[in-house]
mmCIF file with all atom_site columns, C-alpha atoms and ligand atoms in Angstrom:
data_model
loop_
_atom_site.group_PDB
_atom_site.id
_atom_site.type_symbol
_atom_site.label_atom_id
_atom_site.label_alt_id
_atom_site.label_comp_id
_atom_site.label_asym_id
_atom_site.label_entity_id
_atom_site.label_seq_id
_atom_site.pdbx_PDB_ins_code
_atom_site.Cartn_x
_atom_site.Cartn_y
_atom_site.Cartn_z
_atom_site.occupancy
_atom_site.B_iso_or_equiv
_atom_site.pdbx_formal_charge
_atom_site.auth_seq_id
_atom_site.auth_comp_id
_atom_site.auth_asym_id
_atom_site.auth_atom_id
_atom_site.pdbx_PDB_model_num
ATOM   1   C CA  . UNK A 1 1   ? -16.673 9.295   9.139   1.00 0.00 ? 452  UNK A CA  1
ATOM   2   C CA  . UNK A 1 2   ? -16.203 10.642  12.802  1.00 0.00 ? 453  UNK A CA  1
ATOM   3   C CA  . UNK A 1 3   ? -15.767 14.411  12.673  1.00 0.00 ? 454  UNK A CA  1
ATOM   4   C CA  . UNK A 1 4   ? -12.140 15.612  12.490  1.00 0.00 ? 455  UNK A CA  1
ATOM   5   C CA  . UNK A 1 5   ? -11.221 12.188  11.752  1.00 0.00 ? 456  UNK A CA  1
ATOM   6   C CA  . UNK A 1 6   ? -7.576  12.069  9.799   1.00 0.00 ? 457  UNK A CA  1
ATOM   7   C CA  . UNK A 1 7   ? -8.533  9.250   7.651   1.00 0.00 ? 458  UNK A CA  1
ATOM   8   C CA  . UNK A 1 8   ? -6.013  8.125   4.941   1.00 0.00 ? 459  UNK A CA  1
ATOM   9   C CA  . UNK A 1 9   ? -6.398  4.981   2.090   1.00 0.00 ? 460  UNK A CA  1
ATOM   10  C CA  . UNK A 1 10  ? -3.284  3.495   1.301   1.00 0.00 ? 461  UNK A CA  1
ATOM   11  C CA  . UNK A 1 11  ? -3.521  2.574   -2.437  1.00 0.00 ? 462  UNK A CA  1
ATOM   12  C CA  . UNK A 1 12  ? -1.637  -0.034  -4.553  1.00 0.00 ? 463  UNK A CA  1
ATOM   13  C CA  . UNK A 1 13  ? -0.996  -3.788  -6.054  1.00 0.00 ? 464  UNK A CA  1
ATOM   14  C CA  . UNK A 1 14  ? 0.357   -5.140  -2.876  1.00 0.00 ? 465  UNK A CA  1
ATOM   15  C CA  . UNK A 1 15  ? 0.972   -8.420  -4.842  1.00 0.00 ? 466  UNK A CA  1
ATOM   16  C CA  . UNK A 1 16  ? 2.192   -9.001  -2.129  1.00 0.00 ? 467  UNK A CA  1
ATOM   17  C CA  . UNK A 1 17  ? 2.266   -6.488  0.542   1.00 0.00 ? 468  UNK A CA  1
ATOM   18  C CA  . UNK A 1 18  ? 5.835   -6.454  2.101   1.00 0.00 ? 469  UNK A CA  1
ATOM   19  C CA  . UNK A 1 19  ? 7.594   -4.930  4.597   1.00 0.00 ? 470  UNK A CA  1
ATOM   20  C CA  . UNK A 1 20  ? 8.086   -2.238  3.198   1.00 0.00 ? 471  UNK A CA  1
ATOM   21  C CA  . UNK A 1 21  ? 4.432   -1.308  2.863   1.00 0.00 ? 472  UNK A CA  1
ATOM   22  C CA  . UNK A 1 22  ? 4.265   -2.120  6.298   1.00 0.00 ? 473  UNK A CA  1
ATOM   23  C CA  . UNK A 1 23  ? 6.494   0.206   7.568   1.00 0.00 ? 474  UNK A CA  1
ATOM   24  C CA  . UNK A 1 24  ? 5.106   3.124   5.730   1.00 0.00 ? 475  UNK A CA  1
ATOM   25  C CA  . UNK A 1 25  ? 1.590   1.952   7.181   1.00 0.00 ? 476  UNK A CA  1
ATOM   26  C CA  . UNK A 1 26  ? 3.061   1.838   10.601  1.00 0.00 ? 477  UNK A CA  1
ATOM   27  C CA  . UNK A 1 27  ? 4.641   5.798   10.256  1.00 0.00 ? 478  UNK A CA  1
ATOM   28  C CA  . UNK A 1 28  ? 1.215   6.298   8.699   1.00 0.00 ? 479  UNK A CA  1
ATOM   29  C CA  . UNK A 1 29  ? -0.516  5.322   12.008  1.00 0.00 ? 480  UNK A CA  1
ATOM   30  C CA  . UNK A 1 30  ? 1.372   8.295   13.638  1.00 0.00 ? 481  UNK A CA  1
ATOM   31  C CA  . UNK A 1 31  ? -0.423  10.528  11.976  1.00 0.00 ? 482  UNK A CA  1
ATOM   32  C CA  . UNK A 1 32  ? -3.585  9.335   10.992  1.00 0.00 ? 483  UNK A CA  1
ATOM   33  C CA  . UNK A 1 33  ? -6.256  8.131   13.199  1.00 0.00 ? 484  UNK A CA  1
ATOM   34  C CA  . UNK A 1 34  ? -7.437  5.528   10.452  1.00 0.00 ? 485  UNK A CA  1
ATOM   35  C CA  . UNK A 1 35  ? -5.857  4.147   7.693   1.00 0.00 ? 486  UNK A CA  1
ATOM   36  C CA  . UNK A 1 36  ? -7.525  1.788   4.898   1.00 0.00 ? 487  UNK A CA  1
ATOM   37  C CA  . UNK A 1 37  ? -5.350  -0.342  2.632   1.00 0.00 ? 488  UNK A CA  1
ATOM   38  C CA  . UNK A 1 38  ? -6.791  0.188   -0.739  1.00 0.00 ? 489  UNK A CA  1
ATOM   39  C CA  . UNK A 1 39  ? -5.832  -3.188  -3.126  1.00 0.00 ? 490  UNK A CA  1
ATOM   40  C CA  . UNK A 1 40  ? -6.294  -1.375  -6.727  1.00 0.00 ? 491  UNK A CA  1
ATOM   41  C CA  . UNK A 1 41  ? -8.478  -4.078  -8.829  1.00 0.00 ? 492  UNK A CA  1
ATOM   42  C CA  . UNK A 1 42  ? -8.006  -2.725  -12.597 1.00 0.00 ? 493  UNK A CA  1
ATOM   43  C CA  . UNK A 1 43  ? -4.223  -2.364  -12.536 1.00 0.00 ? 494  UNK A CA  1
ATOM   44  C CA  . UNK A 1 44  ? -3.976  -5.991  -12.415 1.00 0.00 ? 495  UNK A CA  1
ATOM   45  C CA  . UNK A 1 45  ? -0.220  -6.201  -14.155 1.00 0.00 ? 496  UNK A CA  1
ATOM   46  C CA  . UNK A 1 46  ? 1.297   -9.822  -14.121 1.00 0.00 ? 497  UNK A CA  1
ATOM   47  C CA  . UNK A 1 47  ? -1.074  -11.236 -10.735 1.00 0.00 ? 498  UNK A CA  1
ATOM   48  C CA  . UNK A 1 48  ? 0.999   -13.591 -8.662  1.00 0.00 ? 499  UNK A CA  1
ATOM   49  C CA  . UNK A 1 49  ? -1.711  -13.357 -5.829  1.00 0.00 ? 500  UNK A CA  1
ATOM   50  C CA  . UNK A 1 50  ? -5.387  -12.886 -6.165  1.00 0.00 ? 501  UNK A CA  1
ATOM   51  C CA  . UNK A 1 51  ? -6.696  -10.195 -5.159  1.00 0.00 ? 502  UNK A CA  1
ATOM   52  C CA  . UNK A 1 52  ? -8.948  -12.250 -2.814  1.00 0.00 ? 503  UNK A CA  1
ATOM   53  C CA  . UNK A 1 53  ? -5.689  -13.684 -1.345  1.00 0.00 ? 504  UNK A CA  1
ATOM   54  C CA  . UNK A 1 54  ? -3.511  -10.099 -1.148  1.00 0.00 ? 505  UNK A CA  1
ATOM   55  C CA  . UNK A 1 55  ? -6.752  -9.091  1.057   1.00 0.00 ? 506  UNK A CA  1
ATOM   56  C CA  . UNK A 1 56  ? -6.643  -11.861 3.328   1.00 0.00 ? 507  UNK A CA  1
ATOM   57  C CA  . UNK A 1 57  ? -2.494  -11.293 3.785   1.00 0.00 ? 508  UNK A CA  1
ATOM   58  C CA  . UNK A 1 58  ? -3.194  -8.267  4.740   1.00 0.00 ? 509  UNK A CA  1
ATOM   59  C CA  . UNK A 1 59  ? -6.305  -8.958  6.661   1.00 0.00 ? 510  UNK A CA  1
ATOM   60  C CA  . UNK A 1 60  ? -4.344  -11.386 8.873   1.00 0.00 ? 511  UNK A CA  1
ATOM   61  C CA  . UNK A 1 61  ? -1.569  -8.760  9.652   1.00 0.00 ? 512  UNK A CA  1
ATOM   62  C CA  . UNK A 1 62  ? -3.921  -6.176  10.942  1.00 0.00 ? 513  UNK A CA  1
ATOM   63  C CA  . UNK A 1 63  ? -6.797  -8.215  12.344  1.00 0.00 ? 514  UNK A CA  1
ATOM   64  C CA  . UNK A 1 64  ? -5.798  -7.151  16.002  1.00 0.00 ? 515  UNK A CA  1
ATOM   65  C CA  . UNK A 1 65  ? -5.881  -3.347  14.665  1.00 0.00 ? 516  UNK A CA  1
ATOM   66  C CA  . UNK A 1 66  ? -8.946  -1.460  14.362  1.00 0.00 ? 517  UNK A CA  1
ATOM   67  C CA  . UNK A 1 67  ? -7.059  1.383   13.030  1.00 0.00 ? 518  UNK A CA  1
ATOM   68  C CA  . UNK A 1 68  ? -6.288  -0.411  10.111  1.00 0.00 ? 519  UNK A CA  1
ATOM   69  C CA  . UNK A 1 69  ? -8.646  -2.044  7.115   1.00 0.00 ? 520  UNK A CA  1
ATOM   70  C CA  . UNK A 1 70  ? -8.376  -3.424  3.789   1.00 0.00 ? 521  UNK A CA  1
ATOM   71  C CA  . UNK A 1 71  ? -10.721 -3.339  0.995   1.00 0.00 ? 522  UNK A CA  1
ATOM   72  C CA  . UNK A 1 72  ? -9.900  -3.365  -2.822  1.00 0.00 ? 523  UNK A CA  1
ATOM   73  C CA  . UNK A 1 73  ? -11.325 -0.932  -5.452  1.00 0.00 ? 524  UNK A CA  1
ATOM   74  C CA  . UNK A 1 74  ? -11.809 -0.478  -8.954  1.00 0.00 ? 525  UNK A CA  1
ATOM   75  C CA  . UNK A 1 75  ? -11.832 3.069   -10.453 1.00 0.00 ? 526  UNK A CA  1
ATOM   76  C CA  . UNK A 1 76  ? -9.971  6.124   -9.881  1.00 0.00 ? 527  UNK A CA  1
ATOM   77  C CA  . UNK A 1 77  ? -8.030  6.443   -6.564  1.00 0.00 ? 528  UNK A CA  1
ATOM   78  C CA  . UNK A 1 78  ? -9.309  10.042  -5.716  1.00 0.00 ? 529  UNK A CA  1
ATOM   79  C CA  . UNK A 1 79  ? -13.045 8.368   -6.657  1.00 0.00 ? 530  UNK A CA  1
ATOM   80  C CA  . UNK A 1 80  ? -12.923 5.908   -3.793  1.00 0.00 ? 531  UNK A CA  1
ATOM   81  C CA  . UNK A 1 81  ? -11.232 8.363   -1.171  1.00 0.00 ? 532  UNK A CA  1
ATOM   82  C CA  . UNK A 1 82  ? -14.586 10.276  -2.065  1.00 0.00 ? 533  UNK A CA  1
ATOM   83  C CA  . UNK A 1 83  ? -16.958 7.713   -1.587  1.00 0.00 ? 534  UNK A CA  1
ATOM   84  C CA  . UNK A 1 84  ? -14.843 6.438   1.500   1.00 0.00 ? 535  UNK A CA  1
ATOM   85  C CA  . UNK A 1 85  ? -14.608 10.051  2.978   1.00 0.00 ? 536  UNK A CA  1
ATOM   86  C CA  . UNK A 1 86  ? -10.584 9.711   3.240   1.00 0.00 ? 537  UNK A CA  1
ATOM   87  C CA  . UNK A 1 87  ? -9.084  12.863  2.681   1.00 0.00 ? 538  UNK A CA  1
ATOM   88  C CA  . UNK A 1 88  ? -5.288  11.427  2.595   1.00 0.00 ? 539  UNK A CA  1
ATOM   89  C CA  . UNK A 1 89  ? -3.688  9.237   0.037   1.00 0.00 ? 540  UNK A CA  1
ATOM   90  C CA  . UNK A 1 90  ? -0.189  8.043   1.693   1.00 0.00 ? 541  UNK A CA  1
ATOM   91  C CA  . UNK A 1 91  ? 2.326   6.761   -0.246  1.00 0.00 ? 542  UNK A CA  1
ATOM   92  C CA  . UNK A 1 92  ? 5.834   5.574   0.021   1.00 0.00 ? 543  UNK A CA  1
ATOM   93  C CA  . UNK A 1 93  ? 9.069   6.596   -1.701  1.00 0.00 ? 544  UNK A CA  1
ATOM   94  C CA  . UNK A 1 94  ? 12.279  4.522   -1.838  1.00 0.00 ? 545  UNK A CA  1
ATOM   95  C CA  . UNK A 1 95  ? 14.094  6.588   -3.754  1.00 0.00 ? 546  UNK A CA  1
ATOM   96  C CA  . UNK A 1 96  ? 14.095  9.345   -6.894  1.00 0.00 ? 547  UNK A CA  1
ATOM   97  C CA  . UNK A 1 97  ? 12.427  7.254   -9.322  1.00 0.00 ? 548  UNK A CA  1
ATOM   98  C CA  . UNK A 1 98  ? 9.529   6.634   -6.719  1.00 0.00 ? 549  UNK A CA  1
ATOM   99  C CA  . UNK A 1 99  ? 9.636   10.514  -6.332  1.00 0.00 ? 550  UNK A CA  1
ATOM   100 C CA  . UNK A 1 100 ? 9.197   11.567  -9.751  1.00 0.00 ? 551  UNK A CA  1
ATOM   101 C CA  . UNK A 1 101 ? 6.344   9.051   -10.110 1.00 0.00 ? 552  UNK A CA  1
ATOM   102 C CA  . UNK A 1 102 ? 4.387   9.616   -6.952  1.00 0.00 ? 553  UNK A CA  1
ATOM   103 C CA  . UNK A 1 103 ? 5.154   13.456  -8.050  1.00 0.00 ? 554  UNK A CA  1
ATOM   104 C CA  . UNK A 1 104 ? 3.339   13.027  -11.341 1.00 0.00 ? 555  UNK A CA  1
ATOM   105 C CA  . UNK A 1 105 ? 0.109   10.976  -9.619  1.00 0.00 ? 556  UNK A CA  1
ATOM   106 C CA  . UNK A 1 106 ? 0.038   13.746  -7.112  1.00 0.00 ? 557  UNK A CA  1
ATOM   107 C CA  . UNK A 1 107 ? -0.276  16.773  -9.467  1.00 0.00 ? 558  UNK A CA  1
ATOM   108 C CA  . UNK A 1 108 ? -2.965  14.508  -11.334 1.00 0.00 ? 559  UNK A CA  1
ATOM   109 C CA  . UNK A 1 109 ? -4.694  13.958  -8.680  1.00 0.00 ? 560  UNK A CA  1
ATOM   110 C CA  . UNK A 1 110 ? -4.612  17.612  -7.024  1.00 0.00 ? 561  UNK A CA  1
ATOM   111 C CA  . UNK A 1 111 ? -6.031  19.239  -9.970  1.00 0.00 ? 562  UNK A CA  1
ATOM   112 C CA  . UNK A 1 112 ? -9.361  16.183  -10.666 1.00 0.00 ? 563  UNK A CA  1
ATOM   113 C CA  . UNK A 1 113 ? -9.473  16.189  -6.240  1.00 0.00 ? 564  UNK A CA  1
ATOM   114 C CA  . UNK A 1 114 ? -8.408  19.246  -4.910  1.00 0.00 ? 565  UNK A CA  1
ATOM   115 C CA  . UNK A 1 115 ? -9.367  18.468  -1.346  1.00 0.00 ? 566  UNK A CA  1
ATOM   116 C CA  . UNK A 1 116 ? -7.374  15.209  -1.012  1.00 0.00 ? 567  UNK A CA  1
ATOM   117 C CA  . UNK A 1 117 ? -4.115  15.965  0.227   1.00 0.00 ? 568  UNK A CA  1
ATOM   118 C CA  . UNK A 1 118 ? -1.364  13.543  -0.739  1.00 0.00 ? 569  UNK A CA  1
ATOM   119 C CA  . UNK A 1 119 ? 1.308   12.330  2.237   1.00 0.00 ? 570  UNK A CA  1
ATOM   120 C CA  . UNK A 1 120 ? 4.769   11.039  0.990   1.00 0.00 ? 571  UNK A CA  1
ATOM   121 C CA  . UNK A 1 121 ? 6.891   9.264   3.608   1.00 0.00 ? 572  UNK A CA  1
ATOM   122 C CA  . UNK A 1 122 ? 10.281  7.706   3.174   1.00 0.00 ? 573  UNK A CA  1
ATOM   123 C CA  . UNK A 1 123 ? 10.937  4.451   3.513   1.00 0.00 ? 574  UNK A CA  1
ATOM   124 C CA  . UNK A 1 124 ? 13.099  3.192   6.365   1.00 0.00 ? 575  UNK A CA  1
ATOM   125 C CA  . UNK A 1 125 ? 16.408  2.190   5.037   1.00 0.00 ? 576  UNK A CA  1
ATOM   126 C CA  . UNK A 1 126 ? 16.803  -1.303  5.729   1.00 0.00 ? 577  UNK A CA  1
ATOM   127 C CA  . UNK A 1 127 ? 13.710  -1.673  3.819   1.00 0.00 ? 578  UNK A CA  1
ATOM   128 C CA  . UNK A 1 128 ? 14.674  0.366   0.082   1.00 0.00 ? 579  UNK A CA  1
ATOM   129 C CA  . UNK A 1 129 ? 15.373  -2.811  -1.671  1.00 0.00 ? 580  UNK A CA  1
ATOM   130 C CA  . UNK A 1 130 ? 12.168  -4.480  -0.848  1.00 0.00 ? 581  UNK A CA  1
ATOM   131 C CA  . UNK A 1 131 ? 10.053  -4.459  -3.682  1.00 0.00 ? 582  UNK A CA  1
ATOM   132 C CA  . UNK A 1 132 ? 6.525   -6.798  -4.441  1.00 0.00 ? 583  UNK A CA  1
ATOM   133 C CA  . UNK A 1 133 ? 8.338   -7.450  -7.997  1.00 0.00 ? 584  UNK A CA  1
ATOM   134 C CA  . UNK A 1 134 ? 11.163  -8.961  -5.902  1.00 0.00 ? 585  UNK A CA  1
ATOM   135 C CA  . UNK A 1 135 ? 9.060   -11.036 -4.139  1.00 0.00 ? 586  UNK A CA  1
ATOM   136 C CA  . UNK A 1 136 ? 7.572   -12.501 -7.481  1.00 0.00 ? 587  UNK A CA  1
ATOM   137 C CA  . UNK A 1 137 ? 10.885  -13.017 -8.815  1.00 0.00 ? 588  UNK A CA  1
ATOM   138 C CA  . UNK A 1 138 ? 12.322  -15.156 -5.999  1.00 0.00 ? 589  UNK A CA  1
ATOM   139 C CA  . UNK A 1 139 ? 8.904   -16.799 -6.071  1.00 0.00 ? 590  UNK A CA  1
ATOM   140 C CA  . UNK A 1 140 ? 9.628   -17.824 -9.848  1.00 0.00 ? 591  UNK A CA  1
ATOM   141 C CA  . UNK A 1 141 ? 13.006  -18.980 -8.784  1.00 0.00 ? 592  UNK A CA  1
ATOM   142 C CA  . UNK A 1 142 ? 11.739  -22.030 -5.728  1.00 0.00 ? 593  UNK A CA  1
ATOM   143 C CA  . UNK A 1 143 ? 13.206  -19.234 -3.159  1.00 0.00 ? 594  UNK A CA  1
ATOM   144 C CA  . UNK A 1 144 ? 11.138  -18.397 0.313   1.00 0.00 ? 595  UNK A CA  1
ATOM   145 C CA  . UNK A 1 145 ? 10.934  -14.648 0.367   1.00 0.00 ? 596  UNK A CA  1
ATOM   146 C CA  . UNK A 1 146 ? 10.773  -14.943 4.440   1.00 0.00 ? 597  UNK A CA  1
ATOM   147 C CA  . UNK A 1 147 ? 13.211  -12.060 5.253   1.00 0.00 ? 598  UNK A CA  1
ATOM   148 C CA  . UNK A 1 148 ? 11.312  -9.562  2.629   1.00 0.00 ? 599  UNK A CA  1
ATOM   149 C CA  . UNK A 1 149 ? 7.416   -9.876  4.006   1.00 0.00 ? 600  UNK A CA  1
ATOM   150 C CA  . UNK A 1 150 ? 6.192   -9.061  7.437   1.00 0.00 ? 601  UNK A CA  1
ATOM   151 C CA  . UNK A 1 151 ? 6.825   -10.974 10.361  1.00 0.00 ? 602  UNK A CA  1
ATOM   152 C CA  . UNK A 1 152 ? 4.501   -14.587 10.869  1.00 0.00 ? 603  UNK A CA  1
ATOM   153 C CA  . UNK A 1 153 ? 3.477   -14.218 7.225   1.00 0.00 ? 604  UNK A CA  1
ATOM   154 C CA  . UNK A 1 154 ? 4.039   -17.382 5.106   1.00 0.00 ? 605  UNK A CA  1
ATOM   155 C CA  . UNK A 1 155 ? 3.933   -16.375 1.516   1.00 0.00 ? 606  UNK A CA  1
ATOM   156 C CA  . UNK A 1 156 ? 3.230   -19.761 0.445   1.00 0.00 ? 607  UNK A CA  1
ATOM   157 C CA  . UNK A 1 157 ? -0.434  -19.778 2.482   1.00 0.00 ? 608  UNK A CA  1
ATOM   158 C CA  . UNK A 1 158 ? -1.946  -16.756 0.052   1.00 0.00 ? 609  UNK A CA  1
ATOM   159 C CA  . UNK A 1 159 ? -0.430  -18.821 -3.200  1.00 0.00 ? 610  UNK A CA  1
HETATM 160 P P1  . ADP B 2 .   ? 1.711   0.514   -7.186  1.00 0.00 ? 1243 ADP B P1  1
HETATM 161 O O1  . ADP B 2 .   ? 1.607   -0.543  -8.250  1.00 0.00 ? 1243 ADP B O1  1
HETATM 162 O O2  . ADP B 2 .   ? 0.497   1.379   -7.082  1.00 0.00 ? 1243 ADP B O2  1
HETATM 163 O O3  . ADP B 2 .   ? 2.981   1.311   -7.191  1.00 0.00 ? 1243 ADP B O3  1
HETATM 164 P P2  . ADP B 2 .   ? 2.745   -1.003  -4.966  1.00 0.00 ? 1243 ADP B P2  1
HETATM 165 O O4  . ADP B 2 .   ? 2.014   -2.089  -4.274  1.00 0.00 ? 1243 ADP B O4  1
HETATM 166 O O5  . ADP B 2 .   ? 3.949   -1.378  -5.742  1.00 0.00 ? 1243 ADP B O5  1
HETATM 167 O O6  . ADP B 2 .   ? 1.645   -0.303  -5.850  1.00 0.00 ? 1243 ADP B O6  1
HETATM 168 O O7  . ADP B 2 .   ? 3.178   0.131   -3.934  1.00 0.00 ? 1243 ADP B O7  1
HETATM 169 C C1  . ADP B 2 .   ? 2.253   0.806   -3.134  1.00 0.00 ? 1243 ADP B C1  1
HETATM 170 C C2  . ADP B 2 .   ? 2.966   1.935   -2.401  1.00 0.00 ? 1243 ADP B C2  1
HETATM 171 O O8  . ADP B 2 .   ? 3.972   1.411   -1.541  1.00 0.00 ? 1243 ADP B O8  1
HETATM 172 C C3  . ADP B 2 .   ? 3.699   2.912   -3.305  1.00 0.00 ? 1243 ADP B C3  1
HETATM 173 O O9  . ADP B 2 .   ? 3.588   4.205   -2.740  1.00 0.00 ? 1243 ADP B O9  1
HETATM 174 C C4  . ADP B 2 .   ? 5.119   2.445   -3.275  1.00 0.00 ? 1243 ADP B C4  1
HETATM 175 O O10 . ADP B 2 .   ? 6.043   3.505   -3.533  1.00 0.00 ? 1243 ADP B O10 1
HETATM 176 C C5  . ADP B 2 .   ? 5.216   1.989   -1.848  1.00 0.00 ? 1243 ADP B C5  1
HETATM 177 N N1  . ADP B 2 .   ? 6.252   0.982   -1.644  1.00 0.00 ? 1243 ADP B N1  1
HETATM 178 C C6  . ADP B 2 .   ? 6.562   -0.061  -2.404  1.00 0.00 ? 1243 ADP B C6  1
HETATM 179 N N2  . ADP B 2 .   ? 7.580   -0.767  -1.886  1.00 0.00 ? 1243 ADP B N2  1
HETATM 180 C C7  . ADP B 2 .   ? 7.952   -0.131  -0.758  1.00 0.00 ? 1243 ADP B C7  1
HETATM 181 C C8  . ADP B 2 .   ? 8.971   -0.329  0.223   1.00 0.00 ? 1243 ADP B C8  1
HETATM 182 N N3  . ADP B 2 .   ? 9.869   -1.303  0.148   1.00 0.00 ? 1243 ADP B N3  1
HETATM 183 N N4  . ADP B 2 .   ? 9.026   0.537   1.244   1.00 0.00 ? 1243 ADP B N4  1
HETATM 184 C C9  . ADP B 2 .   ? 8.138   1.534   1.320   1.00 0.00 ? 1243 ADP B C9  1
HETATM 185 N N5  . ADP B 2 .   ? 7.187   1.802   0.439   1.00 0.00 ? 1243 ADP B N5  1
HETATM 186 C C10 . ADP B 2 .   ? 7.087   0.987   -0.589  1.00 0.00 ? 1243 ADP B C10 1
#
């Protein structure tokens, strides 16, 4: 880690990542001068993407941006900002219910790693109904979820 380096992981499922995470990531890089994009292993819910696959995704967003890496983890969040000298965990929030929850993780994690500082930023509006379980829903249904994940990403590539 560079000294004085503001270096934040960005953890979740990202099965997949949408636009949504991408916009927080993008804020993110306002503020921090590195951010990595942590895919959490051992909360495997229902997969729809491997976590090989929701790598690559996001690999091939960011692969012109230095700033920006992806790795996944198993183990406690606050464990691998340790290990990975990050002292910032961003997160996004759509709306309340995201609030009380991210709420609860932070006060976990502030008393087990007191000197990781949690960020919360909002999520642009046009992007509050975007949601990965979306995604896997009109993916059940035959539907293209184009208009819901980044630009020049074809879902149906990371299948
Ligand atoms: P998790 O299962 O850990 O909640 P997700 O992949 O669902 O992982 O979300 C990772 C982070 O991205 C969370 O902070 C979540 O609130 C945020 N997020 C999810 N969807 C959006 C969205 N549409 N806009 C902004 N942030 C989002």
């Amino acid at each position: 880690m560079a000294r004085n380096e503001r270096a934040a992981l960005f953890p979740g499922s990202f099965d997949p990542f949408t636009k949504g995470h991408k916009s927080i990531v993008d804020q993110g890089l306002s503020l921090f001068d590195r951010i990595v994009i942590g895919v959490g292993a051992n909360t495997e819910k229902k997969g729809l993407l491997t976590i090989e696959n929701r790598i690559k995704l996001i690999g091939d967003i960011y692969s012109g941006n230095p700033a920006v890496e992806v790795q996944s983890y198993d183990g406690l969040t606050g464990d691998f900002c340790r290990e990975q000298g990050l002292g910032f965990i961003l997160r996004g929030m759509r709306n309340t219910v995201d609030y009380e929850y991210e709420r609860g993780i932070m006060l976990v994690n502030q008393t087990l790693f007191p000197e990781i500082t949690t960020v919360l930023l909002f999520t642009p509006p046009e992007y509050v109904a975007i949601s990965s379980s979306t995604i896997r829903e009109l993916i059940s249904f035959g539907r293209d979820p184009i208009q819901l994940m980044p630009d020049n990403i074809d879902l149906k590539n990371y299948l």
